[in-house]
Amino acid sequence: MNIIDGKKISEEIKEDLKKEIIDKNLKPSIAIIMVGNNPASEVYVRNKLKACEKVGIKAELFHYEENVSEDEIIDCIEKLNANEDVHGIIVQSPLPYKLREKEDYITNFIKPDKDVDGFGIYSLGCVTSDQTKFLAATPYGIIKMLEHENIDVEGKNVVVVGRSVIVGRPLALALLNKNATVTIAHSKTKNLKEICNMADILVVAIGKDRFITADYVKEGAVVIDVGINRIDGKLYGDVDFESVKDKCSYITPVPGGVGPMTIAMLLTNVVESAKNAIEIKERGKWTRNLKKH
Ligand code: NDP
């Protein structure tokens, strides 16, 4: 069994970004909009700010009180959309209860060129049509990890458990674009165990502490654990690492697997956006700059 070291791979990606920023004299910049004081969000935002600083991306935090209005956030997004020096805009999820239902609506005000989280409908639409503007950072990180380990997905049975818009759905489509045979499972799926047992590559993103045990896993499968569950101050995945590790060929640990890759790929998207902005300026006209991952 091989442990896929997401921390190490992400450090390599960040080193390459740092070098590229210096070599090409790029001035990448991201704006992070945060509302309220959700403790988990505060940690994520702090980590993003730190990671940006380390690679040379300018990061500015727009931190609003919980009682901010929807219009104030949208105004902020519109100003950032118009600011040529800003290459990426993200709204830290989740928004406070009062605004939660409006989260997708608000996020969709971010211009597709700056949607470095890839959660907007334009970015999601691109991945359904076998192209990408910005692939969401977690699916992008998983694709990069598989590539790093030379795990070819073409023709493989991939089961993605979880169908969220930020992980399961874009990942399933990105893998389909790479010619995998993809099954998406969710909370209403019947015979989940049987379906998981067909997987050459099993990806789990459900947010249920150590839910996937060895009996869900085919001998020799690749297991990617996206889950982050905090139990008594310790982090666990959605996969029961101890019972599964001896059955699979590759597995990602929690922590130190998908998590660090997510931040590295967000930074990659910001740098990509900064390069796109230069290209658009040089051409003197807007370009869709779509690519295949
Ligand atoms: P969501 O809550 O948005 O989605 C969870 C998905 O899992 C839903 O599709 C749900 O089905 C499905 N599900 C829930 N219970 C079961 C079950 N018993 N059997 C099968 N499917 C089930 O979660 P996210 O996608 O946002 O996150 C999932 C996990 O990944 C969380 O632990 C989160 O913290 C973590 N995460 C980690 C990241 C990282 O960087 N490592 C990044 C993003 C998330 P249904 O649609 O039917 O409700």
mmCIF file of C-alpha atoms and ligand atoms in Angstrom:
data_model
loop_
_atom_site.group_PDB
_atom_site.id
_atom_site.type_symbol
_atom_site.label_atom_id
_atom_site.label_comp_id
_atom_site.label_asym_id
_atom_site.label_seq_id
_atom_site.Cartn_x
_atom_site.Cartn_y
_atom_site.Cartn_z
ATOM 1 C CA MET A 1 0.000 0.000 0.000
ATOM 2 C CA ASN A 2 1.249 3.480 -0.920
ATOM 3 C CA ILE A 3 0.275 6.590 0.994
ATOM 4 C CA ILE A 4 -0.216 9.560 -1.331
ATOM 5 C CA ASP A 5 1.569 12.417 0.408
ATOM 6 C CA GLY A 6 -0.603 15.420 -0.447
ATOM 7 C CA LYS A 7 1.430 17.681 1.795
ATOM 8 C CA LYS A 8 4.653 16.929 -0.078
ATOM 9 C CA ILE A 9 3.048 17.209 -3.531
ATOM 10 C CA SER A 10 1.403 20.503 -2.551
ATOM 11 C CA GLU A 11 4.757 21.892 -1.343
ATOM 12 C CA GLU A 12 6.279 21.057 -4.737
ATOM 13 C CA ILE A 13 3.404 22.813 -6.521
ATOM 14 C CA LYS A 14 3.786 25.887 -4.307
ATOM 15 C CA GLU A 15 7.562 25.994 -4.894
ATOM 16 C CA ASP A 16 6.952 25.883 -8.671
ATOM 17 C CA LEU A 17 4.382 28.695 -8.386
ATOM 18 C CA LYS A 18 6.768 30.832 -6.351
ATOM 19 C CA LYS A 19 9.466 30.385 -8.986
ATOM 20 C CA GLU A 20 7.065 31.116 -11.856
ATOM 21 C CA ILE A 21 5.835 34.312 -10.162
ATOM 22 C CA ILE A 22 9.418 35.566 -9.817
ATOM 23 C CA ASP A 23 10.626 34.400 -13.251
ATOM 24 C CA LYS A 24 7.674 35.912 -15.116
ATOM 25 C CA ASN A 25 7.441 38.967 -12.858
ATOM 26 C CA LEU A 26 3.744 38.272 -12.186
ATOM 27 C CA LYS A 27 1.728 40.277 -9.657
ATOM 28 C CA PRO A 28 -1.069 37.831 -8.816
ATOM 29 C CA SER A 29 -3.661 39.011 -6.364
ATOM 30 C CA ILE A 30 -6.729 37.534 -4.662
ATOM 31 C CA ALA A 31 -9.551 39.102 -2.646
ATOM 32 C CA ILE A 32 -11.170 36.963 0.043
ATOM 33 C CA ILE A 33 -14.611 37.995 1.255
ATOM 34 C CA MET A 34 -15.559 36.636 4.657
ATOM 35 C CA VAL A 35 -18.720 37.318 6.642
ATOM 36 C CA GLY A 36 -19.053 36.708 10.379
ATOM 37 C CA ASN A 37 -16.780 34.720 12.660
ATOM 38 C CA ASN A 38 -17.288 31.031 11.949
ATOM 39 C CA PRO A 39 -14.240 29.501 13.716
ATOM 40 C CA ALA A 40 -13.581 26.881 10.984
ATOM 41 C CA SER A 41 -13.786 29.577 8.282
ATOM 42 C CA GLU A 42 -11.377 31.758 10.249
ATOM 43 C CA VAL A 43 -8.834 28.917 10.228
ATOM 44 C CA TYR A 44 -9.330 28.261 6.481
ATOM 45 C CA VAL A 45 -9.012 31.960 5.642
ATOM 46 C CA ARG A 46 -5.901 32.343 7.799
ATOM 47 C CA ASN A 47 -4.326 29.340 6.040
ATOM 48 C CA LYS A 48 -5.166 30.758 2.622
ATOM 49 C CA LEU A 49 -3.687 34.165 3.509
ATOM 50 C CA LYS A 50 -0.514 32.521 4.835
ATOM 51 C CA ALA A 51 -0.146 30.280 1.778
ATOM 52 C CA CYS A 52 -0.604 33.261 -0.578
ATOM 53 C CA GLU A 53 2.039 35.264 1.228
ATOM 54 C CA LYS A 54 4.494 32.342 1.047
ATOM 55 C CA VAL A 55 4.314 32.009 -2.742
ATOM 56 C CA GLY A 56 4.130 35.744 -3.504
ATOM 57 C CA ILE A 57 0.407 36.227 -4.159
ATOM 58 C CA LYS A 58 -1.075 39.440 -2.780
ATOM 59 C CA ALA A 59 -4.117 38.535 -0.689
ATOM 60 C CA GLU A 60 -6.595 41.030 0.720
ATOM 61 C CA LEU A 61 -9.281 40.106 3.229
ATOM 62 C CA PHE A 62 -12.673 41.860 3.159
ATOM 63 C CA HIS A 63 -14.128 40.866 6.513
ATOM 64 C CA TYR A 64 -17.761 41.851 7.139
ATOM 65 C CA GLU A 65 -19.878 41.733 10.278
ATOM 66 C CA GLU A 66 -22.556 39.071 10.412
ATOM 67 C CA ASN A 67 -25.335 41.644 9.865
ATOM 68 C CA VAL A 68 -23.955 42.877 6.504
ATOM 69 C CA SER A 69 -26.566 43.097 3.763
ATOM 70 C CA GLU A 70 -26.527 41.045 0.581
ATOM 71 C CA ASP A 71 -26.235 44.287 -1.445
ATOM 72 C CA GLU A 72 -23.109 45.385 0.414
ATOM 73 C CA ILE A 73 -21.358 42.109 -0.443
ATOM 74 C CA ILE A 74 -22.478 42.322 -4.065
ATOM 75 C CA ASP A 75 -21.197 45.931 -4.248
ATOM 76 C CA CYS A 76 -17.856 44.746 -2.938
ATOM 77 C CA ILE A 77 -17.738 41.975 -5.587
ATOM 78 C CA GLU A 78 -18.641 44.426 -8.372
ATOM 79 C CA LYS A 79 -15.821 46.790 -7.326
ATOM 80 C CA LEU A 80 -13.351 43.898 -7.247
ATOM 81 C CA ASN A 81 -14.637 42.674 -10.645
ATOM 82 C CA ALA A 82 -13.777 46.087 -12.083
ATOM 83 C CA ASN A 83 -10.342 46.279 -10.453
ATOM 84 C CA GLU A 84 -7.748 45.115 -13.003
ATOM 85 C CA ASP A 85 -5.195 44.453 -10.277
ATOM 86 C CA VAL A 86 -7.372 41.746 -8.694
ATOM 87 C CA HIS A 87 -7.179 38.339 -10.401
ATOM 88 C CA GLY A 88 -9.243 36.172 -8.099
ATOM 89 C CA ILE A 89 -12.260 36.717 -5.851
ATOM 90 C CA ILE A 90 -13.625 34.170 -3.398
ATOM 91 C CA VAL A 91 -16.479 34.261 -0.925
ATOM 92 C CA GLN A 92 -15.625 32.073 2.065
ATOM 93 C CA SER A 93 -18.319 29.468 2.632
ATOM 94 C CA PRO A 94 -20.489 29.052 4.626
ATOM 95 C CA LEU A 95 -22.094 32.490 4.838
ATOM 96 C CA PRO A 96 -23.984 33.137 8.100
ATOM 97 C CA TYR A 97 -27.444 31.600 8.425
ATOM 98 C CA LYS A 98 -29.285 34.747 7.259
ATOM 99 C CA LEU A 99 -27.425 34.755 3.919
ATOM 100 C CA ARG A 100 -26.938 31.021 3.431
ATOM 101 C CA GLU A 101 -29.753 30.582 0.932
ATOM 102 C CA LYS A 102 -28.294 33.435 -1.139
ATOM 103 C CA GLU A 103 -24.777 31.989 -1.231
ATOM 104 C CA ASP A 104 -24.931 30.709 -4.830
ATOM 105 C CA TYR A 105 -26.698 33.879 -5.972
ATOM 106 C CA ILE A 106 -24.010 36.088 -4.389
ATOM 107 C CA THR A 107 -21.088 33.949 -5.626
ATOM 108 C CA ASN A 108 -22.409 34.164 -9.172
ATOM 109 C CA PHE A 109 -21.728 37.917 -9.204
ATOM 110 C CA ILE A 110 -18.024 37.069 -9.399
ATOM 111 C CA LYS A 111 -16.847 37.556 -12.983
ATOM 112 C CA PRO A 112 -15.979 34.159 -14.579
ATOM 113 C CA ASP A 113 -12.437 35.460 -15.253
ATOM 114 C CA LYS A 114 -11.915 35.864 -11.494
ATOM 115 C CA ASP A 115 -13.882 32.851 -10.219
ATOM 116 C CA VAL A 116 -10.775 31.055 -8.932
ATOM 117 C CA ASP A 117 -12.855 28.815 -6.629
ATOM 118 C CA GLY A 118 -14.670 27.551 -9.735
ATOM 119 C CA PHE A 119 -18.044 27.503 -7.950
ATOM 120 C CA GLY A 120 -19.853 29.874 -10.344
ATOM 121 C CA ILE A 121 -22.246 28.552 -12.981
ATOM 122 C CA TYR A 122 -19.953 29.556 -15.856
ATOM 123 C CA SER A 123 -17.022 27.570 -14.430
ATOM 124 C CA LEU A 124 -19.268 24.603 -13.641
ATOM 125 C CA GLY A 125 -20.812 24.797 -17.111
ATOM 126 C CA CYS A 126 -17.361 24.668 -18.705
ATOM 127 C CA VAL A 127 -16.477 21.405 -16.988
ATOM 128 C CA THR A 128 -19.716 19.816 -18.215
ATOM 129 C CA SER A 129 -18.652 20.649 -21.780
ATOM 130 C CA ASP A 130 -15.220 19.029 -21.454
ATOM 131 C CA GLN A 131 -13.410 22.335 -21.006
ATOM 132 C CA THR A 132 -12.338 24.291 -17.994
ATOM 133 C CA LYS A 133 -12.088 27.897 -17.042
ATOM 134 C CA PHE A 134 -11.274 27.285 -13.386
ATOM 135 C CA LEU A 135 -11.714 23.764 -12.044
ATOM 136 C CA ALA A 136 -12.709 23.859 -8.351
ATOM 137 C CA ALA A 137 -9.613 23.455 -6.204
ATOM 138 C CA THR A 138 -10.472 20.151 -4.468
ATOM 139 C CA PRO A 139 -11.272 18.193 -7.670
ATOM 140 C CA TYR A 140 -8.250 19.845 -9.331
ATOM 141 C CA GLY A 141 -6.066 18.712 -6.413
ATOM 142 C CA ILE A 142 -7.333 15.130 -6.702
ATOM 143 C CA ILE A 143 -6.619 15.062 -10.451
ATOM 144 C CA LYS A 144 -3.089 16.387 -9.783
ATOM 145 C CA MET A 145 -2.467 13.761 -7.075
ATOM 146 C CA LEU A 146 -3.510 10.928 -9.403
ATOM 147 C CA GLU A 147 -1.263 12.335 -12.147
ATOM 148 C CA HIS A 148 1.628 12.687 -9.716
ATOM 149 C CA GLU A 149 1.348 8.996 -8.797
ATOM 150 C CA ASN A 150 1.000 8.005 -12.488
ATOM 151 C CA ILE A 151 -2.458 6.563 -11.853
ATOM 152 C CA ASP A 152 -4.170 6.530 -15.240
ATOM 153 C CA VAL A 153 -7.939 6.965 -14.960
ATOM 154 C CA GLU A 154 -8.811 6.125 -18.578
ATOM 155 C CA GLY A 155 -11.221 3.177 -18.734
ATOM 156 C CA LYS A 156 -11.161 2.739 -14.946
ATOM 157 C CA ASN A 157 -14.291 2.333 -12.854
ATOM 158 C CA VAL A 158 -14.356 5.395 -10.617
ATOM 159 C CA VAL A 159 -16.962 5.734 -7.889
ATOM 160 C CA VAL A 160 -17.390 9.218 -6.414
ATOM 161 C CA VAL A 161 -19.398 9.131 -3.185
ATOM 162 C CA GLY A 162 -20.899 12.593 -2.584
ATOM 163 C CA ARG A 163 -22.464 14.937 -5.160
ATOM 164 C CA SER A 164 -21.799 18.418 -3.817
ATOM 165 C CA VAL A 165 -21.297 21.257 -6.264
ATOM 166 C CA ILE A 166 -17.837 21.998 -4.850
ATOM 167 C CA VAL A 167 -16.417 18.442 -4.814
ATOM 168 C CA GLY A 168 -18.389 15.430 -6.086
ATOM 169 C CA ARG A 169 -20.048 16.832 -9.215
ATOM 170 C CA PRO A 170 -17.119 18.753 -10.762
ATOM 171 C CA LEU A 171 -14.752 15.889 -9.888
ATOM 172 C CA ALA A 172 -17.001 13.288 -11.543
ATOM 173 C CA LEU A 173 -17.197 15.412 -14.700
ATOM 174 C CA ALA A 174 -13.465 16.124 -14.761
ATOM 175 C CA LEU A 175 -12.785 12.362 -14.484
ATOM 176 C CA LEU A 176 -15.345 11.629 -17.190
ATOM 177 C CA ASN A 177 -13.495 14.123 -19.393
ATOM 178 C CA LYS A 178 -10.417 11.965 -18.785
ATOM 179 C CA ASN A 179 -12.294 8.885 -20.043
ATOM 180 C CA ALA A 180 -12.981 7.231 -16.695
ATOM 181 C CA THR A 181 -16.245 5.304 -16.273
ATOM 182 C CA VAL A 182 -17.793 7.302 -13.462
ATOM 183 C CA THR A 183 -20.546 6.431 -10.985
ATOM 184 C CA ILE A 184 -21.793 9.142 -8.620
ATOM 185 C CA ALA A 185 -23.272 7.890 -5.339
ATOM 186 C CA HIS A 186 -25.110 9.922 -2.685
ATOM 187 C CA SER A 187 -27.270 9.561 0.404
ATOM 188 C CA LYS A 188 -30.180 8.039 -1.562
ATOM 189 C CA THR A 189 -28.008 5.480 -3.369
ATOM 190 C CA LYS A 190 -29.067 1.889 -2.802
ATOM 191 C CA ASN A 191 -26.455 -0.876 -2.397
ATOM 192 C CA LEU A 192 -23.649 1.618 -1.729
ATOM 193 C CA LYS A 193 -21.323 -1.144 -0.538
ATOM 194 C CA GLU A 194 -21.732 -3.149 -3.758
ATOM 195 C CA ILE A 195 -21.212 -0.065 -5.894
ATOM 196 C CA CYS A 196 -18.082 0.952 -3.976
ATOM 197 C CA ASN A 197 -16.745 -2.585 -4.375
ATOM 198 C CA MET A 198 -16.754 -2.118 -8.165
ATOM 199 C CA ALA A 199 -14.412 0.865 -7.920
ATOM 200 C CA ASP A 200 -10.852 0.763 -9.209
ATOM 201 C CA ILE A 201 -10.678 4.293 -7.817
ATOM 202 C CA LEU A 202 -12.942 5.210 -4.912
ATOM 203 C CA VAL A 203 -13.327 8.880 -3.951
ATOM 204 C CA VAL A 204 -15.276 9.687 -0.789
ATOM 205 C CA ALA A 205 -16.585 13.204 0.005
ATOM 206 C CA ILE A 206 -19.528 12.853 2.374
ATOM 207 C CA GLY A 207 -18.479 14.391 5.694
ATOM 208 C CA LYS A 208 -19.140 11.228 7.759
ATOM 209 C CA ASP A 209 -16.390 10.215 10.162
ATOM 210 C CA ARG A 210 -14.663 6.950 9.035
ATOM 211 C CA PHE A 211 -17.839 5.761 7.296
ATOM 212 C CA ILE A 212 -16.088 3.731 4.557
ATOM 213 C CA THR A 213 -14.609 0.576 6.042
ATOM 214 C CA ALA A 214 -12.638 -2.270 4.401
ATOM 215 C CA ASP A 215 -15.802 -4.093 3.283
ATOM 216 C CA TYR A 216 -16.597 -1.170 0.907
ATOM 217 C CA VAL A 217 -13.222 -1.428 -0.820
ATOM 218 C CA LYS A 218 -12.104 -3.730 -3.640
ATOM 219 C CA GLU A 219 -8.709 -5.407 -3.159
ATOM 220 C CA GLY A 220 -6.038 -3.173 -4.760
ATOM 221 C CA ALA A 221 -8.284 -0.118 -5.259
ATOM 222 C CA VAL A 222 -7.054 3.480 -5.090
ATOM 223 C CA VAL A 223 -8.823 5.308 -2.240
ATOM 224 C CA ILE A 224 -9.076 9.111 -2.116
ATOM 225 C CA ASP A 225 -10.477 10.475 1.136
ATOM 226 C CA VAL A 226 -11.797 14.048 0.908
ATOM 227 C CA GLY A 227 -13.605 14.137 4.262
ATOM 228 C CA ILE A 228 -12.536 16.318 7.159
ATOM 229 C CA ASN A 229 -14.233 15.415 10.440
ATOM 230 C CA ARG A 230 -13.063 16.906 13.716
ATOM 231 C CA ILE A 231 -13.642 14.508 16.624
ATOM 232 C CA ASP A 232 -12.412 15.514 20.092
ATOM 233 C CA GLY A 233 -9.935 17.922 18.523
ATOM 234 C CA LYS A 234 -8.516 15.295 16.122
ATOM 235 C CA LEU A 235 -9.067 15.142 12.356
ATOM 236 C CA TYR A 236 -10.455 12.038 10.652
ATOM 237 C CA GLY A 237 -11.504 11.332 7.097
ATOM 238 C CA ASP A 238 -14.621 9.715 5.672
ATOM 239 C CA VAL A 239 -12.560 6.531 5.231
ATOM 240 C CA ASP A 240 -11.526 4.303 8.112
ATOM 241 C CA PHE A 241 -7.820 4.491 7.250
ATOM 242 C CA GLU A 242 -6.750 1.741 9.667
ATOM 243 C CA SER A 243 -9.112 -0.915 8.292
ATOM 244 C CA VAL A 244 -8.770 0.077 4.627
ATOM 245 C CA LYS A 245 -5.022 0.671 4.320
ATOM 246 C CA ASP A 246 -4.008 -2.984 3.944
ATOM 247 C CA LYS A 247 -6.588 -3.651 1.262
ATOM 248 C CA CYS A 248 -5.869 -0.834 -1.177
ATOM 249 C CA SER A 249 -2.965 -0.029 -3.503
ATOM 250 C CA TYR A 250 -2.953 3.729 -2.770
ATOM 251 C CA ILE A 251 -4.650 5.828 -0.109
ATOM 252 C CA THR A 252 -4.675 9.496 0.910
ATOM 253 C CA PRO A 253 -4.275 10.240 4.624
ATOM 254 C CA VAL A 254 -6.304 12.739 6.677
ATOM 255 C CA PRO A 255 -4.764 15.144 7.503
ATOM 256 C CA GLY A 256 -2.032 15.557 4.902
ATOM 257 C CA GLY A 257 -3.855 14.277 1.805
ATOM 258 C CA VAL A 258 -6.470 16.173 -0.181
ATOM 259 C CA GLY A 259 -6.576 19.180 2.222
ATOM 260 C CA PRO A 260 -3.178 20.728 1.421
ATOM 261 C CA MET A 261 -3.711 20.029 -2.297
ATOM 262 C CA THR A 262 -6.887 22.128 -2.235
ATOM 263 C CA ILE A 263 -5.010 25.247 -1.129
ATOM 264 C CA ALA A 264 -2.167 24.637 -3.609
ATOM 265 C CA MET A 265 -4.666 24.392 -6.493
ATOM 266 C CA LEU A 266 -6.496 27.559 -5.415
ATOM 267 C CA LEU A 267 -3.146 29.360 -5.627
ATOM 268 C CA THR A 268 -2.542 27.728 -9.029
ATOM 269 C CA ASN A 269 -5.860 29.126 -10.264
ATOM 270 C CA VAL A 270 -4.931 32.639 -9.054
ATOM 271 C CA VAL A 271 -1.603 32.519 -10.894
ATOM 272 C CA GLU A 272 -3.359 31.142 -13.984
ATOM 273 C CA SER A 273 -5.809 34.050 -13.779
ATOM 274 C CA ALA A 274 -2.979 36.595 -13.490
ATOM 275 C CA LYS A 275 -1.398 35.116 -16.640
ATOM 276 C CA ASN A 276 -4.758 35.192 -18.452
ATOM 277 C CA ALA A 277 -5.147 38.877 -17.550
ATOM 278 C CA ILE A 278 -1.792 39.664 -19.175
ATOM 279 C CA GLU A 279 -2.768 37.707 -22.278
ATOM 280 C CA ILE A 280 -6.082 39.553 -22.533
ATOM 281 C CA LYS A 281 -4.303 42.906 -22.215
ATOM 282 C CA GLU A 282 -1.754 41.964 -24.873
ATOM 283 C CA ARG A 283 -4.409 40.781 -27.297
ATOM 284 C CA GLY A 284 -6.495 43.857 -26.598
ATOM 285 C CA LYS A 285 -9.657 41.804 -26.417
ATOM 286 C CA TRP A 286 -11.341 39.322 -24.136
ATOM 287 C CA THR A 287 -10.602 35.653 -24.654
ATOM 288 C CA ARG A 288 -12.317 32.703 -23.076
ATOM 289 C CA ASN A 289 -8.981 31.007 -22.380
ATOM 290 C CA LEU A 290 -10.553 27.604 -21.867
ATOM 291 C CA LYS A 291 -8.331 24.565 -21.446
ATOM 292 C CA LYS A 292 -8.455 20.885 -20.705
ATOM 293 C CA HIS A 293 -7.175 19.605 -17.380
HETATM 294 P P1 NDP B 1 -21.812 18.282 1.401
HETATM 295 O O1 NDP B 1 -22.426 18.142 2.739
HETATM 296 O O2 NDP B 1 -22.094 19.454 0.542
HETATM 297 O O3 NDP B 1 -22.191 16.966 0.553
HETATM 298 C C1 NDP B 1 -22.116 15.701 1.110
HETATM 299 C C2 NDP B 1 -22.496 14.683 0.069
HETATM 300 O O4 NDP B 1 -22.378 13.393 0.647
HETATM 301 C C3 NDP B 1 -23.953 14.819 -0.403
HETATM 302 O O5 NDP B 1 -24.009 14.617 -1.798
HETATM 303 C C4 NDP B 1 -24.684 13.701 0.344
HETATM 304 O O6 NDP B 1 -25.764 13.142 -0.384
HETATM 305 C C5 NDP B 1 -23.584 12.659 0.451
HETATM 306 N N1 NDP B 1 -23.784 11.766 1.583
HETATM 307 C C6 NDP B 1 -23.994 12.099 2.875
HETATM 308 N N2 NDP B 1 -24.130 10.981 3.628
HETATM 309 C C7 NDP B 1 -23.998 9.939 2.789
HETATM 310 C C8 NDP B 1 -24.064 8.539 2.971
HETATM 311 N N3 NDP B 1 -24.271 7.992 4.167
HETATM 312 N N4 NDP B 1 -23.897 7.751 1.898
HETATM 313 C C9 NDP B 1 -23.691 8.279 0.659
HETATM 314 N N5 NDP B 1 -23.616 9.604 0.436
HETATM 315 C C10 NDP B 1 -23.782 10.423 1.492
HETATM 316 O O7 NDP B 1 -20.250 18.091 1.628
HETATM 317 P P2 NDP B 1 -18.935 18.605 0.819
HETATM 318 O O8 NDP B 1 -18.868 17.965 -0.506
HETATM 319 O O9 NDP B 1 -18.834 20.061 0.934
HETATM 320 O O10 NDP B 1 -17.811 17.978 1.765
HETATM 321 C C11 NDP B 1 -17.717 16.605 2.016
HETATM 322 C C12 NDP B 1 -16.584 16.365 2.983
HETATM 323 O O11 NDP B 1 -15.374 16.795 2.400
HETATM 324 C C13 NDP B 1 -16.700 17.147 4.300
HETATM 325 O O12 NDP B 1 -16.120 16.386 5.330
HETATM 326 C C14 NDP B 1 -15.853 18.381 4.053
HETATM 327 O O13 NDP B 1 -15.356 18.931 5.248
HETATM 328 C C15 NDP B 1 -14.764 17.793 3.215
HETATM 329 N N6 NDP B 1 -14.105 18.736 2.338
HETATM 330 C C16 NDP B 1 -12.750 18.684 2.295
HETATM 331 C C17 NDP B 1 -12.049 19.496 1.454
HETATM 332 C C18 NDP B 1 -10.579 19.346 1.433
HETATM 333 O O14 NDP B 1 -9.920 20.222 0.963
HETATM 334 N N7 NDP B 1 -10.035 18.237 1.913
HETATM 335 C C19 NDP B 1 -12.708 20.490 0.616
HETATM 336 C C20 NDP B 1 -14.149 20.424 0.659
HETATM 337 C C21 NDP B 1 -14.818 19.584 1.501
HETATM 338 P P3 NDP B 1 -27.090 14.001 -0.772
HETATM 339 O O15 NDP B 1 -26.669 14.872 -1.920
HETATM 340 O O16 NDP B 1 -28.065 12.975 -1.162
HETATM 341 O O17 NDP B 1 -27.447 14.783 0.451
#
